[in-house]
Amino acid sequence: MKPVIGVTPDFNAGDRKDMGGREPTYFLRARYIRAIEELGGVPLILPLVAGPAARRRLLDGVDGLLLTGSGPDLPPRLYGERQRYKFPLVSERRADFELDLVSQARARDLPLLGICGGMQTVNVACGGSLFQDIPSQVQHALDHRQQKKAIHVSHPVAVTPKSLLRKIVDRATLMVNSSHHQSVKRVAPSLVASAVAPDGIVEAIESPQHRFLLAIQWHPEFLFERHAAHRRLFEALLRAARRPRA
């Protein structure tokens, strides 16, 4: 049977003019869904339910998780800092839901792939921190908000030998797209960095203790149709989701 992959949507709590205005609204790029479906999975968009029992029930019904990106930032208080820059913040409902899902997925050893903001959520959920704004906090940083469309790659990342990511993409260097102004600062104690940009920005993290817990800073959903290495990321998630849990 095809594995069911729970996909987290973005959420407007009623304060985003770009997506629904004052009407609370779920929204998600179809590219995430298409990647899962076209590569052999069944995507299931997850509602941001608040109750612990409801969240457990959602996870009972999926074989893996995909944490998607988000325009707004995680509130810095979640990793022990005050907000230093005036960027929009992700809704409390989404932040609480996704942080809890990461914790539950780790406890269940449920395969999880985090993308862009999803990577940042994974790191914070596991006890790490973030650069609130790369251009303001990292000297000589690359432009991580590329001007060209996300279907094009813009900079390389060095992939750590013997890492899960290295096994998946099967190359030491990978060209990626880039659409973020935040990134991992302190890698969570239970995680390791598995890809780094030329300016030192961490581009991927993973858990050596879990069968598949990987998070990346770029957007493979824009690249999977034309680039085999990025397609393998989704294929690896689906393979892990097909395996019986211990």
XYZ file of N, CA and C in Angstrom:
738
model
N 0.833 -1.197 0.000
C 0.000 0.000 0.000
C 0.872 1.252 0.000
N 0.352 2.299 -0.600
C 1.084 3.558 -0.625
C 1.110 4.173 0.775
N 2.253 4.697 1.199
C 2.321 5.316 2.533
C 1.573 6.644 2.558
N 0.941 6.919 3.681
C 0.238 8.183 3.884
C 1.193 9.156 4.563
N 1.384 10.318 3.948
C 2.299 11.331 4.485
C 1.487 12.540 4.949
N 1.534 12.819 6.233
C 0.874 14.000 6.765
C 1.679 15.245 6.430
N 1.016 16.244 5.864
C 1.678 17.468 5.412
C 1.111 18.645 6.199
N 1.969 19.436 6.799
C 1.497 20.584 7.571
C 1.270 21.780 6.656
N 0.128 22.443 6.760
C -0.134 23.633 5.961
C 0.314 24.898 6.678
N 0.381 25.982 5.924
C 0.552 27.291 6.539
C -0.820 27.751 7.035
N -0.821 28.757 7.901
C -2.072 29.156 8.540
C -2.110 30.656 8.765
N -3.190 31.269 8.346
C -3.466 32.669 8.634
C -4.492 32.718 9.747
N -4.107 33.263 10.881
C -5.014 33.335 12.025
C -5.995 34.498 11.931
N -5.918 35.258 10.832
C -6.793 36.404 10.650
C -6.046 37.716 10.621
N -4.701 37.618 10.506
C -3.890 38.840 10.521
C -2.955 38.935 9.314
N -3.257 38.162 8.254
C -2.409 38.186 7.073
C -3.222 38.631 5.858
N -2.922 39.806 5.371
C -3.663 40.349 4.232
C -3.439 39.529 2.964
N -2.274 38.862 2.883
C -1.935 38.149 1.655
C -2.687 36.832 1.505
N -3.180 36.269 2.612
C -3.813 34.957 2.553
C -5.079 34.924 3.402
N -6.167 35.425 2.868
C -7.450 35.309 3.542
C -7.867 36.490 4.377
N -6.955 37.444 4.587
C -7.324 38.622 5.364
C -7.731 38.279 6.785
N -8.899 38.769 7.197
C -9.364 38.544 8.568
C -9.998 37.168 8.762
N -10.207 36.455 7.678
C -10.806 35.120 7.772
C -9.706 34.079 8.004
N -9.704 33.377 9.152
C -8.694 32.334 9.358
C -8.683 31.348 8.190
N -7.490 31.061 7.683
C -7.374 30.331 6.420
C -6.175 29.394 6.442
N -6.374 28.159 5.987
C -5.272 27.252 5.700
C -4.839 27.470 4.263
N -3.523 27.354 3.996
C -3.069 27.412 2.616
C -1.735 26.689 2.490
N -1.468 26.201 1.268
C -0.291 25.368 1.035
C 0.002 25.328 -0.459
N 1.269 25.458 -0.832
C 1.647 25.288 -2.235
C 1.363 23.856 -2.672
N 0.764 23.717 -3.837
C 0.432 22.394 -4.363
C 1.675 21.576 -4.688
N 2.826 22.215 -4.831
C 4.053 21.497 -5.180
C 4.409 20.440 -4.139
N 4.187 20.739 -2.864
C 4.469 19.751 -1.820
C 3.618 18.500 -2.028
N 2.336 18.725 -2.295
C 1.398 17.624 -2.464
C 1.741 16.822 -3.709
N 2.082 17.525 -4.785
C 2.390 16.849 -6.040
C 3.635 15.978 -5.907
N 4.632 16.462 -5.180
C 5.849 15.670 -5.001
C 5.544 14.352 -4.311
N 4.758 14.395 -3.251
C 4.406 13.162 -2.536
C 3.571 12.239 -3.414
N 2.564 12.785 -4.069
C 1.654 11.962 -4.862
C 2.345 11.353 -6.085
N 3.104 12.161 -6.803
C 3.725 11.674 -8.040
C 4.826 10.657 -7.776
N 5.396 10.667 -6.581
C 6.474 9.748 -6.266
C 5.998 8.532 -5.478
N 4.693 8.382 -5.330
C 4.173 7.129 -4.795
C 3.572 7.165 -3.418
N 3.277 8.345 -2.890
C 2.645 8.435 -1.580
C 1.251 9.013 -1.652
N 0.569 8.998 -0.529
C -0.751 9.609 -0.410
C -0.620 10.804 0.535
N -0.663 12.031 0.015
C -0.532 13.201 0.883
C -1.819 13.489 1.643
N -1.679 13.845 2.896
C -2.830 14.184 3.726
C -2.529 15.494 4.445
N -3.235 16.563 4.077
C -3.010 17.862 4.705
C -3.597 17.841 6.111
N -2.789 18.176 7.093
C -3.187 18.039 8.493
C -3.775 19.336 9.037
N -4.958 19.274 9.635
C -5.500 20.459 10.311
C -4.742 20.706 11.604
N -4.633 21.954 11.998
C -3.853 22.310 13.183
C -4.705 22.165 14.443
N -5.066 20.943 14.737
C -5.928 20.687 15.894
C -5.171 20.999 17.179
N -5.932 21.407 18.204
C -5.308 21.869 19.440
C -5.191 20.791 20.507
N -6.097 19.845 20.554
C -6.111 18.869 21.638
C -5.059 17.794 21.483
N -4.390 17.403 22.574
C -3.377 16.345 22.509
C -3.919 15.031 21.955
N -5.125 14.653 22.346
C -5.701 13.404 21.862
C -5.946 13.464 20.356
N -6.411 14.611 19.871
C -6.661 14.760 18.443
C -5.353 14.697 17.652
N -4.302 15.275 18.189
C -3.003 15.223 17.511
C -2.476 13.794 17.464
N -2.628 13.068 18.558
C -2.193 11.664 18.561
C -2.980 10.856 17.536
N -4.263 11.167 17.423
C -5.104 10.435 16.460
C -4.664 10.725 15.037
N -4.297 11.967 14.763
C -3.796 12.296 13.429
C -2.552 11.470 13.104
N -1.617 11.407 14.046
C -0.383 10.677 13.798
C -0.607 9.180 13.697
N -1.652 8.673 14.361
C -1.984 7.252 14.214
C -2.330 6.913 12.765
N -2.783 7.916 12.014
C -3.266 7.671 10.656
C -2.274 7.957 9.553
N -1.028 8.295 9.907
C -0.036 8.592 8.869
C 1.201 7.716 9.064
N 1.943 7.549 7.980
C 3.170 6.743 7.999
C 4.430 7.609 8.000
N 4.266 8.915 7.799
C 5.386 9.832 7.783
C 4.881 11.259 7.818
N 5.788 12.211 8.029
C 5.422 13.618 8.135
C 6.290 14.469 7.221
N 5.677 15.501 6.642
C 6.384 16.524 5.891
C 6.042 17.871 6.507
N 7.043 18.523 7.109
C 6.862 19.864 7.674
C 7.276 20.887 6.622
N 6.332 21.699 6.199
C 6.562 22.613 5.092
C 7.086 23.965 5.576
N 7.446 24.800 4.611
C 7.956 26.125 4.923
C 6.857 27.101 5.290
N 7.282 28.294 5.714
C 6.345 29.336 6.110
C 6.980 30.689 5.859
N 6.181 31.665 5.463
C 6.707 33.015 5.302
C 7.121 33.637 6.625
N 6.241 33.694 7.630
C 6.589 34.274 8.935
C 7.587 33.419 9.714
N 8.161 34.006 10.755
C 9.200 33.367 11.568
C 8.617 32.745 12.834
N 9.327 31.758 13.362
C 9.005 31.261 14.694
C 9.277 32.348 15.732
N 8.403 32.515 16.724
C 8.679 33.494 17.787
C 9.996 33.175 18.499
N 10.918 34.129 18.593
C 12.216 33.869 19.232
C 12.120 33.394 20.674
N 11.027 33.725 21.381
C 10.892 33.274 22.767
C 10.920 31.741 22.849
N 10.581 31.068 21.733
C 10.557 29.608 21.738
C 11.951 29.011 21.825
N 12.976 29.811 21.511
C 14.351 29.333 21.706
C 15.126 30.266 22.634
N 14.393 30.934 23.523
C 15.004 31.669 24.618
C 15.600 33.017 24.272
N 15.103 33.671 23.228
C 15.613 34.984 22.853
C 14.462 35.974 22.745
N 14.796 37.259 22.859
C 13.813 38.293 22.573
C 13.811 38.576 21.071
N 12.724 39.090 20.572
C 12.644 39.413 19.152
C 13.457 40.673 18.860
N 14.474 40.549 18.022
C 15.388 41.657 17.734
C 15.019 42.410 16.459
N 14.239 41.804 15.590
C 13.935 42.408 14.301
C 12.429 42.320 14.044
N 11.912 43.264 13.301
C 10.467 43.369 13.110
C 10.007 42.582 11.880
N 10.098 41.260 11.983
C 9.576 40.386 10.934
C 8.278 39.751 11.427
N 7.357 39.445 10.521
C 6.114 38.785 10.934
C 6.400 37.440 11.594
N 5.560 37.079 12.547
C 5.715 35.818 13.269
C 4.636 34.830 12.863
N 5.009 33.566 12.826
C 4.052 32.512 12.523
C 2.987 32.472 13.616
N 1.797 32.042 13.273
C 0.714 31.990 14.255
C 1.073 31.044 15.394
N 0.631 31.389 16.597
C 0.892 30.532 17.749
C 0.300 29.147 17.540
N -0.839 29.090 16.867
C -1.495 27.803 16.644
C -0.616 26.868 15.812
N -0.031 27.427 14.724
C 0.824 26.578 13.896
C 2.107 26.208 14.628
N 2.725 27.169 15.288
C 3.980 26.895 15.993
C 3.788 25.805 17.040
N 2.741 25.928 17.847
C 2.492 24.941 18.901
C 2.215 23.565 18.303
N 1.432 23.531 17.234
C 1.081 22.262 16.588
C 2.316 21.570 16.043
N 3.138 22.290 15.306
C 4.283 21.657 14.651
C 5.372 21.269 15.649
N 5.603 22.095 16.655
C 6.590 21.730 17.664
C 6.174 20.444 18.384
N 4.900 20.328 18.679
C 4.398 19.118 19.327
C 4.506 17.919 18.393
N 4.202 18.116 17.107
C 4.298 17.013 16.150
C 5.734 16.492 16.040
N 6.709 17.387 16.066
C 8.104 16.940 16.025
C 8.410 16.081 17.245
N 7.981 16.523 18.409
C 8.226 15.756 19.627
C 7.565 14.384 19.567
N 6.315 14.353 19.109
C 5.615 13.069 19.013
C 6.238 12.166 17.957
N 6.659 12.745 16.827
C 7.280 11.951 15.765
C 8.578 11.315 16.259
N 9.350 12.081 17.031
C 10.594 11.533 17.585
C 10.300 10.375 18.531
N 9.291 10.539 19.375
C 8.948 9.487 20.323
C 8.459 8.222 19.626
N 7.782 8.397 18.497
C 7.244 7.262 17.739
C 8.237 6.721 16.708
N 9.344 7.419 16.488
C 10.277 7.122 15.399
C 9.540 7.159 14.055
N 8.696 8.169 13.909
C 7.921 8.361 12.683
C 8.772 9.142 11.685
N 8.959 8.643 10.465
C 9.785 9.359 9.481
C 9.305 10.792 9.281
N 10.263 11.714 9.260
C 9.935 13.135 9.174
C 10.940 13.846 8.278
N 10.414 14.641 7.355
C 11.233 15.517 6.519
C 10.764 16.947 6.741
N 11.680 17.832 7.149
C 11.364 19.242 7.325
C 11.979 20.060 6.205
N 11.233 21.017 5.680
C 11.691 21.847 4.575
C 11.659 23.314 4.984
N 12.780 24.007 4.828
C 12.928 25.440 5.077
C 12.459 25.799 6.500
N 11.302 26.461 6.643
C 10.805 26.749 7.982
C 10.584 25.487 8.789
N 10.288 24.376 8.105
C 10.159 23.092 8.790
C 11.456 22.648 9.423
N 12.581 22.952 8.781
C 13.881 22.647 9.369
C 14.091 23.461 10.641
N 13.742 24.726 10.592
C 13.912 25.586 11.751
C 13.039 25.108 12.909
N 11.833 24.655 12.600
C 10.945 24.113 13.629
C 11.531 22.866 14.264
N 12.081 21.972 13.433
C 12.706 20.759 13.961
C 13.828 21.116 14.928
N 14.672 22.056 14.543
C 15.807 22.421 15.396
C 15.346 23.025 16.720
N 14.360 23.896 16.673
C 13.856 24.518 17.903
C 13.147 23.485 18.774
N 12.374 22.607 18.163
C 11.665 21.573 18.922
C 12.636 20.667 19.676
N 13.832 20.499 19.127
C 14.825 19.617 19.738
C 15.797 20.362 20.656
N 15.587 21.683 20.833
C 16.402 22.438 21.774
C 17.473 23.313 21.167
N 17.412 23.547 19.853
C 18.374 24.419 19.197
C 17.866 25.843 19.081
N 18.653 26.699 18.424
C 18.275 28.100 18.259
C 18.463 28.525 16.802
N 18.063 29.779 16.501
C 18.088 30.287 15.135
C 18.777 31.645 15.057
N 19.386 31.918 13.915
C 19.713 33.292 13.566
C 18.404 33.974 13.191
N 18.069 35.056 13.858
C 16.800 35.729 13.565
C 16.819 36.431 12.206
N 18.015 36.856 11.774
C 18.136 37.494 10.462
C 19.573 37.356 9.986
N 19.775 36.513 8.991
C 21.131 36.228 8.520
C 21.893 37.490 8.122
N 21.326 38.375 7.272
C 22.097 39.555 6.852
C 22.545 40.430 8.019
N 21.767 40.459 9.097
C 22.102 41.296 10.247
C 23.072 40.627 11.217
N 23.133 39.301 11.199
C 23.872 38.583 12.235
C 25.070 37.783 11.726
N 25.178 37.582 10.429
C 26.266 36.763 9.882
C 27.077 37.601 8.896
N 28.317 37.870 9.244
C 29.174 38.647 8.357
C 29.511 37.866 7.091
N 29.532 38.571 5.966
C 29.929 38.008 4.677
C 29.034 36.831 4.259
N 27.787 36.867 4.671
C 26.859 35.793 4.300
C 26.464 35.908 2.834
N 26.162 34.765 2.240
C 25.585 34.750 0.908
C 24.210 35.404 0.938
N 23.698 35.728 -0.234
C 22.312 36.174 -0.334
C 21.430 34.925 -0.343
N 20.816 34.636 0.796
C 20.005 33.426 0.907
C 18.553 33.650 0.457
N 18.278 34.834 -0.053
C 16.977 35.099 -0.680
C 17.233 35.381 -2.158
N 17.375 34.324 -2.911
C 17.742 34.475 -4.313
C 16.706 35.285 -5.079
N 17.172 36.035 -6.064
C 16.289 36.884 -6.851
C 15.585 36.104 -7.953
N 16.223 35.053 -8.457
C 15.588 34.272 -9.514
C 14.565 33.301 -8.924
N 13.729 32.760 -9.782
C 12.659 31.862 -9.341
C 13.231 30.626 -8.660
N 12.425 30.047 -7.768
C 12.890 28.922 -6.957
C 13.067 27.636 -7.752
N 12.644 27.605 -9.000
C 12.899 26.424 -9.833
C 14.362 26.381 -10.276
N 15.122 27.457 -9.984
C 16.539 27.519 -10.303
C 17.368 27.406 -9.027
N 18.526 26.771 -9.131
C 19.438 26.679 -7.985
C 20.342 27.907 -7.964
N 20.874 28.229 -6.776
C 21.659 29.461 -6.665
C 23.006 29.297 -5.965
N 23.167 28.301 -5.086
C 24.458 28.137 -4.420
C 24.662 26.679 -4.010
N 25.919 26.290 -3.800
C 26.190 24.910 -3.404
C 26.100 24.722 -1.894
N 25.933 23.467 -1.481
C 26.113 23.089 -0.086
C 27.039 21.878 -0.050
N 27.870 21.835 0.978
C 28.753 20.692 1.190
C 28.034 19.681 2.073
N 27.921 18.453 1.597
C 27.175 17.410 2.299
C 28.137 16.560 3.124
N 27.824 16.367 4.396
C 28.698 15.661 5.326
C 28.859 14.190 4.945
N 30.102 13.699 4.884
C 30.305 12.268 4.592
C 29.616 11.374 5.616
N 29.105 10.251 5.144
C 28.478 9.207 5.961
C 27.171 9.647 6.620
N 26.689 10.831 6.295
C 25.405 11.270 6.846
C 24.250 10.615 6.083
N 23.065 10.669 6.681
C 21.873 10.188 5.992
C 21.668 10.966 4.698
N 21.852 12.279 4.759
C 21.680 13.090 3.562
C 22.644 12.669 2.462
N 23.903 12.387 2.830
C 24.894 11.958 1.840
C 24.471 10.645 1.187
N 23.945 9.718 1.984
C 23.484 8.443 1.432
C 22.334 8.652 0.459
N 21.479 9.631 0.745
C 20.312 9.871 -0.110
C 20.711 10.525 -1.421
N 21.454 11.612 -1.366
C 21.752 12.368 -2.592
C 22.966 11.812 -3.321
N 23.816 11.047 -2.614
C 24.969 10.368 -3.214
C 25.920 11.339 -3.896
N 26.194 12.458 -3.224
C 27.175 13.412 -3.741
C 27.695 14.283 -2.605
N 28.919 14.768 -2.793
C 29.560 15.572 -1.752
C 29.124 17.024 -1.783
N 28.715 17.498 -2.957
C 28.262 18.873 -3.127
C 26.940 18.872 -3.871
N 26.034 19.705 -3.428
C 24.706 19.765 -4.024
C 24.327 21.219 -4.260
N 23.838 21.520 -5.463
C 23.341 22.861 -5.750
C 21.893 22.964 -5.275
N 21.575 24.051 -4.574
C 20.234 24.212 -3.995
C 19.680 25.592 -4.330
N 18.362 25.721 -4.197
C 17.746 27.046 -4.246
C 17.757 27.640 -2.831
N 17.341 28.880 -2.695
C 17.502 29.536 -1.396
C 16.464 30.636 -1.241
N 15.633 30.514 -0.199
C 14.554 31.482 0.012
C 14.276 31.639 1.501
N 15.263 32.168 2.238
C 15.093 32.297 3.693
C 15.987 33.402 4.218
N 15.569 34.007 5.306
C 16.418 35.007 5.955
C 16.830 34.555 7.349
N 16.271 33.422 7.811
C 16.667 32.834 9.083
C 17.354 31.496 8.817
N 18.054 30.997 9.832
C 18.678 29.678 9.703
C 19.055 29.164 11.079
N 19.482 27.929 11.116
C 19.949 27.325 12.367
C 21.181 28.061 12.870
N 21.178 28.425 14.144
C 22.354 29.012 14.792
C 23.051 27.941 15.626
N 22.419 27.517 16.697
C 22.956 26.415 17.507
C 22.186 25.152 17.157
N 22.900 24.160 16.646
C 22.252 22.888 16.309
C 21.817 22.209 17.601
N 20.602 21.701 17.624
C 20.079 21.034 18.811
C 20.992 19.890 19.250
N 21.091 19.638 20.565
C 22.034 18.627 21.075
C 21.839 17.234 20.489
N 20.612 16.854 20.161
C 20.364 15.507 19.652
C 20.510 15.406 18.136
N 20.812 16.525 17.476
C 20.917 16.554 16.023
C 22.350 16.849 15.586
N 22.618 16.617 14.306
C 23.915 16.962 13.726
C 23.679 17.699 12.415
N 24.610 18.586 12.073
C 24.543 19.261 10.781
C 25.021 18.301 9.703
N 24.290 18.237 8.592
C 24.692 17.334 7.513
C 24.880 18.041 6.180
N 24.730 19.361 6.150
C 25.079 20.150 4.967
C 25.318 21.590 5.413
N 26.300 22.227 4.767
C 26.678 23.588 5.122
C 26.941 24.382 3.849
N 26.459 25.628 3.817
C 26.713 26.526 2.692
C 28.147 27.075 2.779
N 28.676 27.656 1.694
C 30.046 28.196 1.722
C 30.275 29.264 2.777
N 29.217 29.960 3.207
C 29.369 30.991 4.232
C 29.225 30.451 5.649
N 29.087 29.136 5.792
C 28.978 28.522 7.110
C 27.563 28.312 7.599
N 26.572 28.786 6.863
C 25.176 28.585 7.273
C 24.811 27.110 7.173
N 24.231 26.567 8.239
C 23.805 25.168 8.255
C 22.602 25.001 7.330
N 22.706 24.060 6.401
C 21.667 23.860 5.390
C 20.899 22.560 5.558
N 21.363 21.675 6.443
C 20.627 20.438 6.719
C 21.017 19.925 8.093
N 20.038 19.338 8.775
C 20.273 18.706 10.073
C 19.571 17.358 10.075
N 20.048 16.456 10.914
C 19.424 15.134 10.990
C 19.688 14.519 12.351
N 18.944 13.458 12.639
C 19.089 12.764 13.915
C 19.735 11.403 13.701
N 20.907 11.164 14.280
C 21.528 9.841 14.179
C 20.779 8.769 14.957
N 19.909 9.179 15.879
C 19.204 8.217 16.730
C 17.901 7.702 16.118
N 17.467 8.297 15.007
C 16.185 7.914 14.424
C 16.380 7.361 13.019
N 15.436 6.535 12.584
C 15.612 5.904 11.275
C 15.487 6.908 10.140
N 14.651 7.945 10.313
C 14.568 8.985 9.290
C 14.019 10.260 9.917
N 14.939 11.134 10.326
C 14.571 12.467 10.785
C 15.579 13.416 10.139
N 15.130 14.070 9.070
C 15.997 14.902 8.247
C 15.293 16.218 7.967
N 16.042 17.316 8.026
C 15.457 18.620 7.721
C 16.454 19.419 6.893
N 15.939 20.102 5.870
C 16.781 20.825 4.926
C 16.287 22.265 4.794
N 17.208 23.181 4.461
C 16.864 24.592 4.424
C 16.339 25.038 3.055
N 16.573 24.269 2.026
C 16.131 24.658 0.680
C 14.763 24.060 0.353
N 14.306 24.260 -0.877
C 12.957 23.865 -1.291
C 12.994 22.853 -2.438
N 13.111 21.552 -2.128
C 13.172 20.541 -3.185
C 11.855 20.367 -3.936
N 10.763 20.851 -3.368
C 9.474 20.721 -4.076
C 9.464 21.530 -5.373
N 10.352 22.517 -5.492
C 10.492 23.272 -6.741
C 11.457 22.601 -7.717
N 12.221 21.627 -7.228
C 13.325 21.077 -8.008
C 13.167 19.607 -8.368
N 12.262 18.881 -7.721
C 12.246 17.422 -7.827
C 11.959 16.918 -9.238
N 11.259 17.697 -10.036
C 10.904 17.230 -11.379
C 12.097 17.250 -12.334
N 13.062 18.134 -12.082
C 14.178 18.305 -13.006
C 15.517 17.845 -12.441
N 15.577 17.634 -11.119
C 16.850 17.302 -10.476
C 16.701 16.014 -9.668
N 17.408 14.966 -10.086
C 17.264 13.653 -9.453
C 17.643 13.677 -7.978
N 18.687 14.436 -7.612
C 19.134 14.450 -6.218
C 18.050 14.990 -5.294
N 17.302 15.973 -5.752
C 16.237 16.546 -4.922
C 15.008 15.644 -4.907
N 14.785 14.941 -5.994
C 13.695 13.964 -6.022
C 13.955 12.846 -5.016
N 15.228 12.478 -4.850
C 15.569 11.385 -3.931
C 15.206 11.708 -2.485
N 15.128 12.977 -2.136
C 14.743 13.343 -0.767
C 13.323 12.879 -0.461
N 12.409 13.134 -1.392
C 11.034 12.686 -1.198
C 10.939 11.168 -1.297
N 11.685 10.584 -2.221
C 11.673 9.128 -2.356
C 12.193 8.456 -1.092
N 13.197 9.038 -0.459
C 13.734 8.466 0.775
C 12.717 8.541 1.912
N 11.998 9.661 2.005
C 10.927 9.770 3.002
C 9.881 8.685 2.783
N 9.491 8.476 1.543
C 8.467 7.480 1.241
C 8.963 6.064 1.526
N 10.230 5.778 1.220
C 10.781 4.460 1.552
C 10.753 4.205 3.051
N 11.170 5.213 3.804
C 11.167 5.053 5.272
C 9.761 4.878 5.792
N 8.795 5.582 5.197
C 7.405 5.479 5.641
C 6.787 4.136 5.309
N 7.323 3.444 4.319
C 6.794 2.122 3.959
C 7.259 1.040 4.911
N 8.388 1.280 5.590
C 8.946 0.232 6.465
C 8.122 0.132 7.743
N 7.882 -1.078 8.210
C 7.142 -1.241 9.465
C 7.883 -0.593 10.621
N 7.134 -0.027 11.553
C 7.757 0.574 12.737
C 8.213 -0.520 13.687
N 9.277 -0.230 14.418
C 9.803 -1.194 15.383
C 8.835 -1.404 16.532
